[in-house]
mmCIF file of N, CA and C in Angstrom:
data_model
loop_
_atom_site.group_PDB
_atom_site.id
_atom_site.type_symbol
_atom_site.label_atom_id
_atom_site.label_comp_id
_atom_site.label_asym_id
_atom_site.label_seq_id
_atom_site.Cartn_x
_atom_site.Cartn_y
_atom_site.Cartn_z
ATOM 1 N N MET A 87 -191.065 -118.453 -180.428
ATOM 2 C CA MET A 87 -191.852 -117.462 -181.112
ATOM 3 C C MET A 87 -193.252 -117.460 -180.506
ATOM 4 N N ALA A 88 -193.487 -116.482 -179.600
ATOM 5 C CA ALA A 88 -194.775 -116.389 -178.923
ATOM 6 C C ALA A 88 -195.575 -115.219 -179.477
ATOM 7 N N ILE A 89 -196.784 -115.508 -179.915
ATOM 8 C CA ILE A 89 -197.681 -114.467 -180.398
ATOM 9 C C ILE A 89 -198.748 -114.240 -179.334
ATOM 10 N N THR A 90 -198.936 -112.973 -178.964
ATOM 11 C CA THR A 90 -199.904 -112.627 -177.934
ATOM 12 C C THR A 90 -200.806 -111.496 -178.425
ATOM 13 N N LYS A 91 -201.930 -111.390 -177.766
ATOM 14 C CA LYS A 91 -202.896 -110.328 -178.060
ATOM 15 C C LYS A 91 -203.065 -109.501 -176.788
ATOM 16 N N GLU A 92 -202.858 -108.195 -176.902
ATOM 17 C CA GLU A 92 -202.995 -107.298 -175.764
ATOM 18 C C GLU A 92 -204.107 -106.294 -176.049
ATOM 19 N N ILE A 93 -204.993 -106.118 -175.083
ATOM 20 C CA ILE A 93 -206.079 -105.145 -175.216
ATOM 21 C C ILE A 93 -205.972 -104.180 -174.042
ATOM 22 N N ALA A 94 -206.008 -102.871 -174.342
ATOM 23 C CA ALA A 94 -205.904 -101.869 -173.288
ATOM 24 C C ALA A 94 -206.647 -100.605 -173.695
ATOM 25 N N VAL A 95 -207.166 -99.914 -172.696
ATOM 26 C CA VAL A 95 -207.731 -98.591 -172.929
ATOM 27 C C VAL A 95 -206.539 -97.637 -172.965
ATOM 28 N N ASP A 96 -206.369 -96.956 -174.102
ATOM 29 C CA ASP A 96 -205.206 -96.070 -174.210
ATOM 30 C C ASP A 96 -205.570 -94.597 -174.260
ATOM 31 N N GLN A 97 -206.869 -94.303 -174.276
ATOM 32 C CA GLN A 97 -207.262 -92.899 -174.309
ATOM 33 C C GLN A 97 -208.666 -92.746 -173.737
ATOM 34 N N ILE A 98 -208.814 -91.771 -172.828
ATOM 35 C CA ILE A 98 -210.118 -91.432 -172.257
ATOM 36 C C ILE A 98 -210.239 -89.909 -172.315
ATOM 37 N N THR A 99 -211.326 -89.434 -172.892
ATOM 38 C CA THR A 99 -211.557 -88.000 -173.024
ATOM 39 C C THR A 99 -212.955 -87.679 -172.505
ATOM 40 N N VAL A 100 -213.060 -86.575 -171.784
ATOM 41 C CA VAL A 100 -214.361 -86.105 -171.314
ATOM 42 C C VAL A 100 -214.698 -84.829 -172.087
ATOM 43 N N THR A 101 -215.851 -84.820 -172.742
ATOM 44 C CA THR A 101 -216.266 -83.654 -173.522
ATOM 45 C C THR A 101 -216.952 -82.625 -172.627
ATOM 46 N N GLU A 102 -217.241 -81.484 -173.198
ATOM 47 C CA GLU A 102 -217.848 -80.382 -172.466
ATOM 48 C C GLU A 102 -219.174 -80.758 -171.822
ATOM 49 N N ASN A 103 -219.962 -81.604 -172.490
ATOM 50 C CA ASN A 103 -221.277 -81.971 -171.927
ATOM 51 C C ASN A 103 -221.210 -83.216 -171.040
ATOM 52 N N GLY A 104 -220.005 -83.726 -170.773
ATOM 53 C CA GLY A 104 -219.846 -84.860 -169.873
ATOM 54 C C GLY A 104 -219.756 -86.209 -170.552
ATOM 55 N N THR A 105 -219.883 -86.258 -171.871
ATOM 56 C CA THR A 105 -219.742 -87.533 -172.579
ATOM 57 C C THR A 105 -218.299 -88.020 -172.438
ATOM 58 N N VAL A 106 -218.148 -89.290 -172.125
ATOM 59 C CA VAL A 106 -216.818 -89.882 -171.969
ATOM 60 C C VAL A 106 -216.519 -90.712 -173.220
ATOM 61 N N LEU A 107 -215.437 -90.349 -173.891
ATOM 62 C CA LEU A 107 -214.999 -91.040 -175.100
ATOM 63 C C LEU A 107 -213.855 -91.965 -174.729
ATOM 64 N N VAL A 108 -213.954 -93.218 -175.151
ATOM 65 C CA VAL A 108 -212.962 -94.227 -174.780
ATOM 66 C C VAL A 108 -212.393 -94.851 -176.051
ATOM 67 N N ARG A 109 -211.053 -94.920 -176.111
ATOM 68 C CA ARG A 109 -210.403 -95.608 -177.214
ATOM 69 C C ARG A 109 -209.649 -96.805 -176.643
ATOM 70 N N GLU A 110 -209.902 -97.952 -177.248
ATOM 71 C CA GLU A 110 -209.262 -99.200 -176.838
ATOM 72 C C GLU A 110 -208.355 -99.654 -177.974
ATOM 73 N N VAL A 111 -207.170 -100.089 -177.638
ATOM 74 C CA VAL A 111 -206.232 -100.570 -178.641
ATOM 75 C C VAL A 111 -206.044 -102.073 -178.454
ATOM 76 N N THR A 112 -206.054 -102.793 -179.567
ATOM 77 C CA THR A 112 -205.756 -104.227 -179.565
ATOM 78 C C THR A 112 -204.456 -104.403 -180.339
ATOM 79 N N ARG A 113 -203.456 -104.950 -179.673
ATOM 80 C CA ARG A 113 -202.147 -105.156 -180.294
ATOM 81 C C ARG A 113 -201.873 -106.650 -180.431
ATOM 82 N N ILE A 114 -201.369 -107.019 -181.580
ATOM 83 C CA ILE A 114 -200.875 -108.375 -181.794
ATOM 84 C C ILE A 114 -199.355 -108.290 -181.712
ATOM 85 N N MET A 115 -198.794 -109.038 -180.775
ATOM 86 C CA MET A 115 -197.359 -108.976 -180.499
ATOM 87 C C MET A 115 -196.699 -110.321 -180.788
ATOM 88 N N GLU A 116 -195.464 -110.239 -181.242
ATOM 89 C CA GLU A 116 -194.647 -111.446 -181.423
ATOM 90 C C GLU A 116 -193.303 -111.196 -180.783
ATOM 91 N N ASP A 117 -193.026 -111.933 -179.721
ATOM 92 C CA ASP A 117 -191.776 -111.790 -178.978
ATOM 93 C C ASP A 117 -191.478 -110.338 -178.616
ATOM 94 N N GLY A 118 -192.510 -109.619 -178.167
ATOM 95 C CA GLY A 118 -192.333 -108.243 -177.743
ATOM 96 C C GLY A 118 -192.386 -107.218 -178.854
ATOM 97 N N ASN A 119 -192.482 -107.643 -180.098
ATOM 98 C CA ASN A 119 -192.562 -106.725 -181.233
ATOM 99 C C ASN A 119 -194.002 -106.640 -181.723
ATOM 100 N N GLU A 120 -194.457 -105.426 -181.948
ATOM 101 C CA GLU A 120 -195.825 -105.213 -182.400
ATOM 102 C C GLU A 120 -195.967 -105.570 -183.875
ATOM 103 N N LEU A 121 -196.867 -106.508 -184.162
ATOM 104 C CA LEU A 121 -197.140 -106.895 -185.545
ATOM 105 C C LEU A 121 -198.273 -106.057 -186.131
ATOM 106 N N SER A 122 -199.279 -105.786 -185.315
ATOM 107 C CA SER A 122 -200.401 -104.981 -185.788
ATOM 108 C C SER A 122 -201.124 -104.386 -184.597
ATOM 109 N N LYS A 123 -201.907 -103.345 -184.884
ATOM 110 C CA LYS A 123 -202.778 -102.787 -183.845
ATOM 111 C C LYS A 123 -204.036 -102.266 -184.498
ATOM 112 N N GLN A 124 -205.102 -102.299 -183.716
ATOM 113 C CA GLN A 124 -206.407 -101.870 -184.186
ATOM 114 C C GLN A 124 -207.083 -101.109 -183.054
ATOM 115 N N TYR A 125 -207.815 -100.052 -183.421
ATOM 116 C CA TYR A 125 -208.504 -99.243 -182.424
ATOM 117 C C TYR A 125 -210.008 -99.480 -182.471
ATOM 118 N N HIS A 126 -210.611 -99.379 -181.304
ATOM 119 C CA HIS A 126 -212.066 -99.431 -181.177
ATOM 120 C C HIS A 126 -212.460 -98.254 -180.287
ATOM 121 N N ARG A 127 -213.427 -97.484 -180.736
ATOM 122 C CA ARG A 127 -213.877 -96.328 -179.960
ATOM 123 C C ARG A 127 -215.332 -96.518 -179.535
ATOM 124 N N THR A 128 -215.627 -96.014 -178.349
ATOM 125 C CA THR A 128 -216.992 -96.032 -177.843
ATOM 126 C C THR A 128 -217.195 -94.793 -176.984
ATOM 127 N N SER A 129 -218.429 -94.482 -176.705
ATOM 128 C CA SER A 129 -218.707 -93.313 -175.874
ATOM 129 C C SER A 129 -219.819 -93.635 -174.888
ATOM 130 N N PHE A 130 -219.802 -92.880 -173.793
ATOM 131 C CA PHE A 130 -220.786 -93.051 -172.731
ATOM 132 C C PHE A 130 -221.300 -91.685 -172.311
ATOM 133 N N VAL A 131 -222.607 -91.531 -172.332
ATOM 134 C CA VAL A 131 -223.203 -90.262 -171.898
ATOM 135 C C VAL A 131 -223.368 -90.289 -170.383
ATOM 136 N N PRO A 132 -223.467 -89.106 -169.764
ATOM 137 C CA PRO A 132 -223.618 -89.061 -168.309
ATOM 138 C C PRO A 132 -224.738 -89.966 -167.802
ATOM 139 N N ALA A 133 -224.438 -90.666 -166.729
ATOM 140 C CA ALA A 133 -225.338 -91.595 -166.038
ATOM 141 C C ALA A 133 -225.486 -92.934 -166.745
ATOM 142 N N SER A 134 -224.657 -93.219 -167.746
ATOM 143 C CA SER A 134 -224.691 -94.536 -168.397
ATOM 144 C C SER A 134 -224.181 -95.604 -167.433
ATOM 145 N N ASP A 135 -224.580 -96.834 -167.691
ATOM 146 C CA ASP A 135 -224.066 -97.961 -166.907
ATOM 147 C C ASP A 135 -222.699 -98.342 -167.474
ATOM 148 N N VAL A 136 -221.647 -98.092 -166.718
ATOM 149 C CA VAL A 136 -220.287 -98.423 -167.155
ATOM 150 C C VAL A 136 -219.684 -99.532 -166.295
ATOM 151 N N SER A 137 -220.529 -100.265 -165.594
ATOM 152 C CA SER A 137 -220.044 -101.292 -164.661
ATOM 153 C C SER A 137 -219.267 -102.407 -165.354
ATOM 154 N N ALA A 138 -219.489 -102.619 -166.642
ATOM 155 C CA ALA A 138 -218.759 -103.661 -167.367
ATOM 156 C C ALA A 138 -217.458 -103.147 -167.980
ATOM 157 N N GLN A 139 -217.180 -101.866 -167.803
ATOM 158 C CA GLN A 139 -215.976 -101.262 -168.380
ATOM 159 C C GLN A 139 -214.785 -101.434 -167.437
ATOM 160 N N PRO A 140 -213.569 -101.280 -167.969
ATOM 161 C CA PRO A 140 -212.379 -101.366 -167.106
ATOM 162 C C PRO A 140 -212.453 -100.334 -165.969
ATOM 163 N N GLN A 141 -211.759 -100.617 -164.895
ATOM 164 C CA GLN A 141 -211.825 -99.777 -163.701
ATOM 165 C C GLN A 141 -211.423 -98.333 -163.980
ATOM 166 N N ASN A 142 -210.417 -98.119 -164.839
ATOM 167 C CA ASN A 142 -210.000 -96.741 -165.095
ATOM 168 C C ASN A 142 -211.096 -95.936 -165.795
ATOM 169 N N VAL A 143 -211.882 -96.563 -166.643
ATOM 170 C CA VAL A 143 -213.008 -95.885 -167.295
ATOM 171 C C VAL A 143 -214.078 -95.570 -166.251
ATOM 172 N N GLN A 144 -214.389 -96.525 -165.397
ATOM 173 C CA GLN A 144 -215.370 -96.302 -164.332
ATOM 174 C C GLN A 144 -214.948 -95.150 -163.429
ATOM 175 N N ASP A 145 -213.659 -95.109 -163.085
ATOM 176 C CA ASP A 145 -213.161 -94.057 -162.198
ATOM 177 C C ASP A 145 -213.318 -92.673 -162.820
ATOM 178 N N ILE A 146 -212.974 -92.540 -164.096
ATOM 179 C CA ILE A 146 -213.110 -91.257 -164.783
ATOM 180 C C ILE A 146 -214.586 -90.844 -164.827
ATOM 181 N N CYS A 147 -215.459 -91.781 -165.161
ATOM 182 C CA CYS A 147 -216.900 -91.477 -165.211
ATOM 183 C C CYS A 147 -217.411 -91.034 -163.846
ATOM 184 N N ASN A 148 -216.992 -91.707 -162.801
ATOM 185 C CA ASN A 148 -217.449 -91.355 -161.458
ATOM 186 C C ASN A 148 -217.015 -89.951 -161.061
ATOM 187 N N VAL A 149 -215.850 -89.518 -161.507
ATOM 188 C CA VAL A 149 -215.377 -88.167 -161.203
ATOM 189 C C VAL A 149 -216.079 -87.140 -162.090
ATOM 190 N N ALA A 150 -216.211 -87.455 -163.374
ATOM 191 C CA ALA A 150 -216.767 -86.493 -164.339
ATOM 192 C C ALA A 150 -218.268 -86.305 -164.176
ATOM 193 N N TRP A 151 -218.971 -87.342 -163.812
ATOM 194 C CA TRP A 151 -220.433 -87.278 -163.778
ATOM 195 C C TRP A 151 -220.956 -86.852 -162.414
ATOM 196 N N THR A 152 -220.749 -85.604 -162.121
ATOM 197 C CA THR A 152 -221.316 -85.039 -160.892
ATOM 198 C C THR A 152 -222.827 -84.917 -161.083
ATOM 199 N N PRO A 153 -223.565 -84.759 -160.001
ATOM 200 C CA PRO A 153 -225.014 -84.563 -160.146
ATOM 201 C C PRO A 153 -225.349 -83.370 -161.055
ATOM 202 N N GLU A 154 -224.533 -82.320 -160.999
ATOM 203 C CA GLU A 154 -224.762 -81.145 -161.842
ATOM 204 C C GLU A 154 -224.571 -81.474 -163.323
ATOM 205 N N VAL A 155 -223.537 -82.250 -163.636
ATOM 206 C CA VAL A 155 -223.269 -82.627 -165.036
ATOM 207 C C VAL A 155 -224.398 -83.508 -165.563
ATOM 208 N N ILE A 156 -224.841 -84.452 -164.761
ATOM 209 C CA ILE A 156 -225.936 -85.339 -165.177
ATOM 210 C C ILE A 156 -227.208 -84.537 -165.411
ATOM 211 N N SER A 157 -227.540 -83.641 -164.498
ATOM 212 C CA SER A 157 -228.751 -82.818 -164.649
ATOM 213 C C SER A 157 -228.670 -81.946 -165.893
ATOM 214 N N ALA A 158 -227.511 -81.325 -166.129
ATOM 215 C CA ALA A 158 -227.351 -80.464 -167.302
ATOM 216 C C ALA A 158 -227.471 -81.273 -168.584
ATOM 217 N N TYR A 159 -226.908 -82.471 -168.599
ATOM 218 C CA TYR A 159 -226.992 -83.320 -169.791
ATOM 219 C C TYR A 159 -228.447 -83.721 -170.051
ATOM 220 N N GLN A 160 -229.132 -84.136 -169.011
ATOM 221 C CA GLN A 160 -230.528 -84.543 -169.166
ATOM 222 C C GLN A 160 -231.406 -83.376 -169.616
ATOM 223 N N ALA A 161 -231.146 -82.189 -169.099
ATOM 224 C CA ALA A 161 -231.902 -81.005 -169.527
ATOM 225 C C ALA A 161 -231.619 -80.688 -170.993
ATOM 226 N N GLN A 162 -230.365 -80.817 -171.393
ATOM 227 C CA GLN A 162 -229.990 -80.587 -172.794
ATOM 228 C C GLN A 162 -230.710 -81.573 -173.713
ATOM 229 N N GLN A 163 -230.770 -82.821 -173.309
ATOM 230 C CA GLN A 163 -231.447 -83.839 -174.116
ATOM 231 C C GLN A 163 -232.951 -83.570 -174.201
ATOM 232 N N ALA A 164 -233.553 -83.141 -173.102
ATOM 233 C CA ALA A 164 -234.985 -82.818 -173.104
ATOM 234 C C ALA A 164 -235.262 -81.648 -174.043
ATOM 235 N N THR A 165 -234.400 -80.647 -174.019
ATOM 236 C CA THR A 165 -234.541 -79.490 -174.901
ATOM 237 C C THR A 165 -234.399 -79.918 -176.355
ATOM 238 N N ASN A 166 -233.452 -80.791 -176.638
ATOM 239 C CA ASN A 166 -233.257 -81.283 -178.005
ATOM 240 C C ASN A 166 -234.484 -82.031 -178.513
ATOM 241 N N ARG A 167 -235.138 -82.802 -177.645
ATOM 242 C CA ARG A 167 -236.331 -83.543 -178.042
ATOM 243 C C ARG A 167 -237.485 -82.599 -178.372
ATOM 244 N N ILE A 168 -237.596 -81.519 -177.614
ATOM 245 C CA ILE A 168 -238.680 -80.562 -177.822
ATOM 246 C C ILE A 168 -238.491 -79.807 -179.141
ATOM 247 N N THR A 169 -237.266 -79.402 -179.428
ATOM 248 C CA THR A 169 -237.001 -78.600 -180.625
ATOM 249 C C THR A 169 -236.923 -79.428 -181.902
ATOM 250 N N ASN A 170 -236.781 -80.724 -181.770
ATOM 251 C CA ASN A 170 -236.705 -81.588 -182.969
ATOM 252 C C ASN A 170 -238.035 -82.102 -183.269
#
């Protein structure tokens, strides 16, 4: 009877403004059968440091965050600061 803990990124979504949403699942397994699972969600805005994230998250960010997306996001944030 072996109990193991598995952690994996099971969902990555890129929003219209370039924010990358990441869902990580933690599964507790016993002899190949899932006993429980729990989700953790996090998000990264364009140009965030994702170097500590799994490679698949880094790869998606590198593709999604073109210079144009980063500039548009930063301009949007500057506009939000002015109007608030």
